[in-house]
Amino acid sequence: ALYWIHDEPLMKYLGVEPEKKVFEPTLYRREELLARVEEISHSEGRSTNRLGVLLGNAACDQTKTLTHVLWSLLNSIPARSVQRPHRHNSVALDLCVSARPGVYTLMGREIDAQGRIVDPIRCEWNSGGVFVTPPGWWHSHHNDSDDIAWVLPVQDAGLYTYQRT
Protein backbone atom coordinates (compact mmCIF):
# COMPACT_ATOMS: atom_id res chain seq x y z
CA ALA A 1 0.00 0.00 0.00
CA LEU A 2 1.10 3.53 -0.66
CA TYR A 3 -0.33 6.52 1.15
CA TRP A 4 -0.77 9.78 -0.71
CA ILE A 5 -2.17 12.14 1.87
CA HIS A 6 -2.73 15.85 1.45
CA ASP A 7 -5.00 18.68 2.57
CA GLU A 8 -6.91 19.21 -0.67
CA PRO A 9 -10.24 17.79 0.64
CA LEU A 10 -10.07 19.99 3.75
CA MET A 11 -9.13 23.06 1.72
CA LYS A 12 -11.97 22.46 -0.76
CA TYR A 13 -14.40 22.04 2.12
CA LEU A 14 -13.23 25.32 3.64
CA GLY A 15 -13.31 27.04 0.24
CA VAL A 16 -9.69 28.18 0.47
CA GLU A 17 -6.62 28.12 -1.76
CA PRO A 18 -3.01 27.79 -0.57
CA GLU A 19 -1.16 31.10 -0.62
CA LYS A 20 2.35 29.94 0.19
CA LYS A 21 4.32 26.79 0.82
CA VAL A 22 4.59 26.33 4.60
CA PHE A 23 6.83 23.26 4.86
CA GLU A 24 8.79 20.75 2.84
CA PRO A 25 8.16 17.00 3.01
CA THR A 26 10.32 15.05 5.42
CA LEU A 27 12.06 11.88 4.28
CA TYR A 28 12.50 9.05 6.77
CA ARG A 29 14.83 6.26 5.74
CA ARG A 30 14.10 2.70 6.85
CA GLU A 31 17.57 2.16 8.31
CA GLU A 32 17.33 5.31 10.46
CA LEU A 33 13.88 4.39 11.77
CA LEU A 34 14.86 0.82 12.64
CA ALA A 35 18.03 2.03 14.36
CA ARG A 36 16.00 4.48 16.46
CA VAL A 37 13.48 1.80 17.48
CA GLU A 38 16.37 -0.51 18.42
CA GLU A 39 17.92 2.27 20.51
CA ILE A 40 14.61 2.93 22.27
CA SER A 41 14.06 -0.77 22.96
CA HIS A 42 17.25 -0.84 25.06
CA SER A 43 16.77 2.47 26.88
CA GLU A 44 16.02 2.58 30.58
CA GLY A 45 12.62 3.91 31.60
CA ARG A 46 11.07 3.26 28.18
CA SER A 47 7.32 2.84 27.90
CA THR A 48 6.13 -0.73 28.20
CA ASN A 49 3.06 0.07 26.09
CA ARG A 50 4.64 1.79 23.08
CA LEU A 51 7.77 1.06 21.11
CA GLY A 52 7.93 3.32 18.10
CA VAL A 53 9.18 6.49 16.48
CA LEU A 54 6.99 9.57 16.21
CA LEU A 55 7.36 11.00 12.71
CA GLY A 56 7.56 14.77 12.74
CA ASN A 57 8.52 17.69 10.57
CA ALA A 58 10.82 20.46 11.84
CA ALA A 59 8.35 23.04 10.49
CA CYS A 60 5.65 21.64 12.83
CA ASP A 61 7.48 21.82 16.15
CA GLN A 62 4.42 23.07 18.05
CA THR A 63 2.34 19.99 17.25
CA LYS A 64 5.21 17.51 16.62
CA THR A 65 3.40 16.27 13.53
CA LEU A 66 4.26 15.48 9.89
CA THR A 67 2.17 18.37 8.63
CA HIS A 68 0.03 20.91 10.41
CA VAL A 69 -2.80 18.36 10.41
CA LEU A 70 -1.28 14.88 10.08
CA TRP A 71 0.35 12.75 12.79
CA SER A 72 2.12 9.42 12.35
CA LEU A 73 4.14 6.89 14.32
CA LEU A 74 6.10 3.87 13.15
CA ASN A 75 5.07 1.49 15.91
CA SER A 76 6.34 -1.99 16.64
CA ILE A 77 4.50 -4.64 18.59
CA PRO A 78 7.10 -7.06 20.00
CA ALA A 79 6.59 -10.81 19.60
CA ARG A 80 4.22 -12.40 22.11
CA SER A 81 3.03 -9.06 23.53
CA VAL A 82 -0.05 -6.85 23.88
CA GLN A 83 -0.34 -3.09 23.60
CA ARG A 84 -2.98 -2.31 26.24
CA PRO A 85 -6.33 -0.70 25.35
CA HIS A 86 -6.10 2.99 24.53
CA ARG A 87 -8.04 5.50 22.47
CA HIS A 88 -7.55 8.81 20.71
CA ASN A 89 -9.78 11.63 19.53
CA SER A 90 -8.95 11.34 15.86
CA VAL A 91 -9.59 8.65 13.29
CA ALA A 92 -6.58 6.45 12.49
CA LEU A 93 -5.79 4.92 9.13
CA ASP A 94 -3.49 2.05 10.11
CA LEU A 95 -1.12 0.55 7.55
CA CYS A 96 0.10 -2.90 8.56
CA VAL A 97 3.71 -2.72 7.42
CA SER A 98 4.60 -6.25 8.47
CA ALA A 99 2.84 -8.98 10.44
CA ARG A 100 2.71 -12.75 10.67
CA PRO A 101 -0.50 -14.68 11.35
CA GLY A 102 -1.58 -14.16 14.95
CA VAL A 103 -1.33 -10.35 14.96
CA TYR A 104 -4.60 -8.47 15.39
CA THR A 105 -6.34 -5.46 16.89
CA LEU A 106 -9.39 -5.57 19.15
CA MET A 107 -11.70 -2.52 18.97
CA GLY A 108 -14.83 -1.43 20.78
CA ARG A 109 -16.71 1.58 22.12
CA GLU A 110 -16.31 0.75 25.83
CA ILE A 111 -14.02 -0.87 28.37
CA ASP A 112 -15.13 -2.64 31.53
CA ALA A 113 -13.96 -2.02 35.11
CA GLN A 114 -10.92 -4.27 34.51
CA GLY A 115 -9.87 -2.27 31.43
CA ARG A 116 -10.95 -4.92 28.90
CA ILE A 117 -12.72 -3.94 25.69
CA VAL A 118 -16.44 -4.78 25.80
CA ASP A 119 -17.76 -6.80 22.80
CA PRO A 120 -14.63 -6.19 20.69
CA ILE A 121 -14.35 -6.38 16.94
CA ARG A 122 -11.25 -8.33 15.88
CA CYS A 123 -9.21 -7.03 12.94
CA GLU A 124 -6.55 -9.43 11.67
CA TRP A 125 -3.37 -7.77 10.41
CA ASN A 126 -2.11 -8.61 6.92
CA SER A 127 1.16 -7.18 5.63
CA GLY A 128 0.34 -4.30 3.29
CA GLY A 129 -3.25 -4.17 4.52
CA VAL A 130 -5.04 -1.20 6.06
CA PHE A 131 -7.64 -0.94 8.80
CA VAL A 132 -9.47 2.04 10.28
CA THR A 133 -9.69 2.81 13.99
CA PRO A 134 -12.70 5.08 14.58
CA PRO A 135 -12.22 8.18 16.76
CA GLY A 136 -12.85 7.59 20.44
CA TRP A 137 -12.89 3.79 20.16
CA TRP A 138 -10.87 1.72 22.58
CA HIS A 139 -8.40 -0.59 20.87
CA SER A 140 -5.53 -2.89 21.75
CA HIS A 141 -2.90 -4.46 19.53
CA HIS A 142 -1.98 -8.13 20.03
CA ASN A 143 0.99 -10.07 18.68
CA ASP A 144 0.71 -13.81 19.31
CA SER A 145 3.42 -14.53 16.72
CA ASP A 146 7.14 -15.05 17.23
CA ASP A 147 8.12 -11.98 15.16
CA ILE A 148 7.88 -8.21 15.62
CA ALA A 149 4.83 -6.68 13.95
CA TRP A 150 4.93 -3.15 12.50
CA VAL A 151 2.10 -0.67 11.99
CA LEU A 152 2.12 2.87 10.62
CA PRO A 153 -0.96 4.80 11.78
CA VAL A 154 -1.76 8.15 10.19
CA GLN A 155 -4.19 10.43 12.00
CA ASP A 156 -5.58 13.92 11.62
CA ALA A 157 -4.42 14.45 15.20
CA GLY A 158 -2.52 17.60 14.25
CA LEU A 159 -5.85 19.41 14.07
CA TYR A 160 -6.75 18.24 17.57
CA THR A 161 -3.31 19.04 18.98
CA TYR A 162 -3.29 22.51 17.45
CA GLN A 163 -6.80 23.21 18.75
CA ARG A 164 -5.85 21.72 22.15
CA THR A 165 -8.91 19.45 22.30
mmCIF file of C-alpha atoms in Angstrom:
data_model
loop_
_atom_site.group_PDB
_atom_site.id
_atom_site.type_symbol
_atom_site.label_atom_id
_atom_site.label_comp_id
_atom_site.label_asym_id
_atom_site.label_seq_id
_atom_site.Cartn_x
_atom_site.Cartn_y
_atom_site.Cartn_z
ATOM 1 C CA ALA A 1 0.000 0.000 0.000
ATOM 2 C CA LEU A 2 1.100 3.534 -0.662
ATOM 3 C CA TYR A 3 -0.330 6.525 1.154
ATOM 4 C CA TRP A 4 -0.767 9.785 -0.706
ATOM 5 C CA ILE A 5 -2.173 12.137 1.870
ATOM 6 C CA HIS A 6 -2.732 15.847 1.450
ATOM 7 C CA ASP A 7 -4.999 18.676 2.567
ATOM 8 C CA GLU A 8 -6.914 19.215 -0.671
ATOM 9 C CA PRO A 9 -10.241 17.795 0.638
ATOM 10 C CA LEU A 10 -10.067 19.989 3.751
ATOM 11 C CA MET A 11 -9.134 23.058 1.719
ATOM 12 C CA LYS A 12 -11.965 22.459 -0.758
ATOM 13 C CA TYR A 13 -14.403 22.036 2.119
ATOM 14 C CA LEU A 14 -13.229 25.324 3.642
ATOM 15 C CA GLY A 15 -13.310 27.037 0.239
ATOM 16 C CA VAL A 16 -9.693 28.181 0.468
ATOM 17 C CA GLU A 17 -6.618 28.119 -1.758
ATOM 18 C CA PRO A 18 -3.012 27.793 -0.569
ATOM 19 C CA GLU A 19 -1.164 31.104 -0.616
ATOM 20 C CA LYS A 20 2.349 29.940 0.187
ATOM 21 C CA LYS A 21 4.322 26.787 0.820
ATOM 22 C CA VAL A 22 4.586 26.331 4.602
ATOM 23 C CA PHE A 23 6.830 23.265 4.857
ATOM 24 C CA GLU A 24 8.790 20.746 2.839
ATOM 25 C CA PRO A 25 8.156 16.998 3.006
ATOM 26 C CA THR A 26 10.323 15.051 5.421
ATOM 27 C CA LEU A 27 12.060 11.881 4.283
ATOM 28 C CA TYR A 28 12.498 9.051 6.771
ATOM 29 C CA ARG A 29 14.830 6.260 5.741
ATOM 30 C CA ARG A 30 14.102 2.701 6.848
ATOM 31 C CA GLU A 31 17.570 2.165 8.309
ATOM 32 C CA GLU A 32 17.326 5.314 10.456
ATOM 33 C CA LEU A 33 13.875 4.394 11.774
ATOM 34 C CA LEU A 34 14.860 0.820 12.640
ATOM 35 C CA ALA A 35 18.030 2.031 14.358
ATOM 36 C CA ARG A 36 16.002 4.483 16.461
ATOM 37 C CA VAL A 37 13.484 1.796 17.480
ATOM 38 C CA GLU A 38 16.372 -0.507 18.419
ATOM 39 C CA GLU A 39 17.919 2.272 20.511
ATOM 40 C CA ILE A 40 14.606 2.934 22.271
ATOM 41 C CA SER A 41 14.060 -0.767 22.959
ATOM 42 C CA HIS A 42 17.247 -0.839 25.055
ATOM 43 C CA SER A 43 16.775 2.466 26.877
ATOM 44 C CA GLU A 44 16.024 2.584 30.580
ATOM 45 C CA GLY A 45 12.624 3.911 31.601
ATOM 46 C CA ARG A 46 11.073 3.259 28.183
ATOM 47 C CA SER A 47 7.322 2.842 27.902
ATOM 48 C CA THR A 48 6.133 -0.730 28.196
ATOM 49 C CA ASN A 49 3.064 0.067 26.090
ATOM 50 C CA ARG A 50 4.639 1.787 23.083
ATOM 51 C CA LEU A 51 7.768 1.063 21.109
ATOM 52 C CA GLY A 52 7.934 3.321 18.098
ATOM 53 C CA VAL A 53 9.179 6.485 16.484
ATOM 54 C CA LEU A 54 6.992 9.569 16.209
ATOM 55 C CA LEU A 55 7.365 10.998 12.710
ATOM 56 C CA GLY A 56 7.561 14.767 12.744
ATOM 57 C CA ASN A 57 8.520 17.691 10.569
ATOM 58 C CA ALA A 58 10.817 20.465 11.839
ATOM 59 C CA ALA A 59 8.345 23.041 10.492
ATOM 60 C CA CYS A 60 5.653 21.639 12.834
ATOM 61 C CA ASP A 61 7.484 21.825 16.145
ATOM 62 C CA GLN A 62 4.421 23.068 18.055
ATOM 63 C CA THR A 63 2.343 19.985 17.251
ATOM 64 C CA LYS A 64 5.209 17.509 16.624
ATOM 65 C CA THR A 65 3.401 16.266 13.531
ATOM 66 C CA LEU A 66 4.258 15.478 9.894
ATOM 67 C CA THR A 67 2.168 18.367 8.629
ATOM 68 C CA HIS A 68 0.033 20.914 10.407
ATOM 69 C CA VAL A 69 -2.801 18.363 10.407
ATOM 70 C CA LEU A 70 -1.276 14.876 10.079
ATOM 71 C CA TRP A 71 0.348 12.748 12.793
ATOM 72 C CA SER A 72 2.120 9.424 12.355
ATOM 73 C CA LEU A 73 4.136 6.890 14.321
ATOM 74 C CA LEU A 74 6.099 3.869 13.147
ATOM 75 C CA ASN A 75 5.068 1.490 15.911
ATOM 76 C CA SER A 76 6.338 -1.994 16.641
ATOM 77 C CA ILE A 77 4.498 -4.643 18.591
ATOM 78 C CA PRO A 78 7.102 -7.057 20.000
ATOM 79 C CA ALA A 79 6.590 -10.813 19.597
ATOM 80 C CA ARG A 80 4.219 -12.396 22.114
ATOM 81 C CA SER A 81 3.029 -9.060 23.533
ATOM 82 C CA VAL A 82 -0.045 -6.848 23.880
ATOM 83 C CA GLN A 83 -0.342 -3.090 23.599
ATOM 84 C CA ARG A 84 -2.981 -2.311 26.236
ATOM 85 C CA PRO A 85 -6.330 -0.698 25.354
ATOM 86 C CA HIS A 86 -6.095 2.989 24.527
ATOM 87 C CA ARG A 87 -8.037 5.502 22.468
ATOM 88 C CA HIS A 88 -7.552 8.813 20.706
ATOM 89 C CA ASN A 89 -9.783 11.629 19.531
ATOM 90 C CA SER A 90 -8.952 11.342 15.861
ATOM 91 C CA VAL A 91 -9.589 8.651 13.288
ATOM 92 C CA ALA A 92 -6.583 6.448 12.492
ATOM 93 C CA LEU A 93 -5.791 4.924 9.131
ATOM 94 C CA ASP A 94 -3.491 2.049 10.114
ATOM 95 C CA LEU A 95 -1.118 0.552 7.553
ATOM 96 C CA CYS A 96 0.102 -2.898 8.563
ATOM 97 C CA VAL A 97 3.707 -2.719 7.419
ATOM 98 C CA SER A 98 4.605 -6.248 8.473
ATOM 99 C CA ALA A 99 2.845 -8.982 10.439
ATOM 100 C CA ARG A 100 2.712 -12.754 10.669
ATOM 101 C CA PRO A 101 -0.497 -14.678 11.348
ATOM 102 C CA GLY A 102 -1.583 -14.157 14.952
ATOM 103 C CA VAL A 103 -1.334 -10.351 14.957
ATOM 104 C CA TYR A 104 -4.599 -8.474 15.390
ATOM 105 C CA THR A 105 -6.337 -5.458 16.891
ATOM 106 C CA LEU A 106 -9.390 -5.567 19.147
ATOM 107 C CA MET A 107 -11.705 -2.524 18.973
ATOM 108 C CA GLY A 108 -14.833 -1.433 20.781
ATOM 109 C CA ARG A 109 -16.710 1.580 22.117
ATOM 110 C CA GLU A 110 -16.310 0.753 25.835
ATOM 111 C CA ILE A 111 -14.023 -0.870 28.367
ATOM 112 C CA ASP A 112 -15.126 -2.641 31.525
ATOM 113 C CA ALA A 113 -13.963 -2.018 35.111
ATOM 114 C CA GLN A 114 -10.920 -4.271 34.512
ATOM 115 C CA GLY A 115 -9.866 -2.267 31.428
ATOM 116 C CA ARG A 116 -10.952 -4.916 28.896
ATOM 117 C CA ILE A 117 -12.723 -3.935 25.689
ATOM 118 C CA VAL A 118 -16.436 -4.777 25.797
ATOM 119 C CA ASP A 119 -17.763 -6.800 22.799
ATOM 120 C CA PRO A 120 -14.631 -6.192 20.694
ATOM 121 C CA ILE A 121 -14.349 -6.377 16.943
ATOM 122 C CA ARG A 122 -11.252 -8.329 15.884
ATOM 123 C CA CYS A 123 -9.208 -7.025 12.940
ATOM 124 C CA GLU A 124 -6.546 -9.431 11.669
ATOM 125 C CA TRP A 125 -3.371 -7.774 10.409
ATOM 126 C CA ASN A 126 -2.113 -8.606 6.916
ATOM 127 C CA SER A 127 1.164 -7.176 5.631
ATOM 128 C CA GLY A 128 0.342 -4.297 3.286
ATOM 129 C CA GLY A 129 -3.246 -4.165 4.523
ATOM 130 C CA VAL A 130 -5.039 -1.204 6.055
ATOM 131 C CA PHE A 131 -7.641 -0.944 8.801
ATOM 132 C CA VAL A 132 -9.472 2.040 10.281
ATOM 133 C CA THR A 133 -9.686 2.808 13.993
ATOM 134 C CA PRO A 134 -12.700 5.082 14.584
ATOM 135 C CA PRO A 135 -12.221 8.183 16.756
ATOM 136 C CA GLY A 136 -12.855 7.592 20.438
ATOM 137 C CA TRP A 137 -12.888 3.788 20.156
ATOM 138 C CA TRP A 138 -10.865 1.719 22.584
ATOM 139 C CA HIS A 139 -8.402 -0.591 20.867
ATOM 140 C CA SER A 140 -5.535 -2.894 21.751
ATOM 141 C CA HIS A 141 -2.897 -4.465 19.526
ATOM 142 C CA HIS A 142 -1.979 -8.131 20.027
ATOM 143 C CA ASN A 143 0.985 -10.066 18.682
ATOM 144 C CA ASP A 144 0.711 -13.806 19.310
ATOM 145 C CA SER A 145 3.418 -14.532 16.721
ATOM 146 C CA ASP A 146 7.139 -15.053 17.226
ATOM 147 C CA ASP A 147 8.120 -11.975 15.155
ATOM 148 C CA ILE A 148 7.884 -8.208 15.623
ATOM 149 C CA ALA A 149 4.831 -6.679 13.952
ATOM 150 C CA TRP A 150 4.928 -3.152 12.495
ATOM 151 C CA VAL A 151 2.104 -0.673 11.995
ATOM 152 C CA LEU A 152 2.115 2.875 10.620
ATOM 153 C CA PRO A 153 -0.963 4.801 11.783
ATOM 154 C CA VAL A 154 -1.757 8.155 10.187
ATOM 155 C CA GLN A 155 -4.190 10.426 12.000
ATOM 156 C CA ASP A 156 -5.576 13.923 11.619
ATOM 157 C CA ALA A 157 -4.419 14.449 15.197
ATOM 158 C CA GLY A 158 -2.519 17.604 14.254
ATOM 159 C CA LEU A 159 -5.846 19.414 14.070
ATOM 160 C CA TYR A 160 -6.751 18.241 17.568
ATOM 161 C CA THR A 161 -3.310 19.041 18.975
ATOM 162 C CA TYR A 162 -3.294 22.507 17.451
ATOM 163 C CA GLN A 163 -6.804 23.212 18.753
ATOM 164 C CA ARG A 164 -5.851 21.722 22.152
ATOM 165 C CA THR A 165 -8.911 19.449 22.301
#
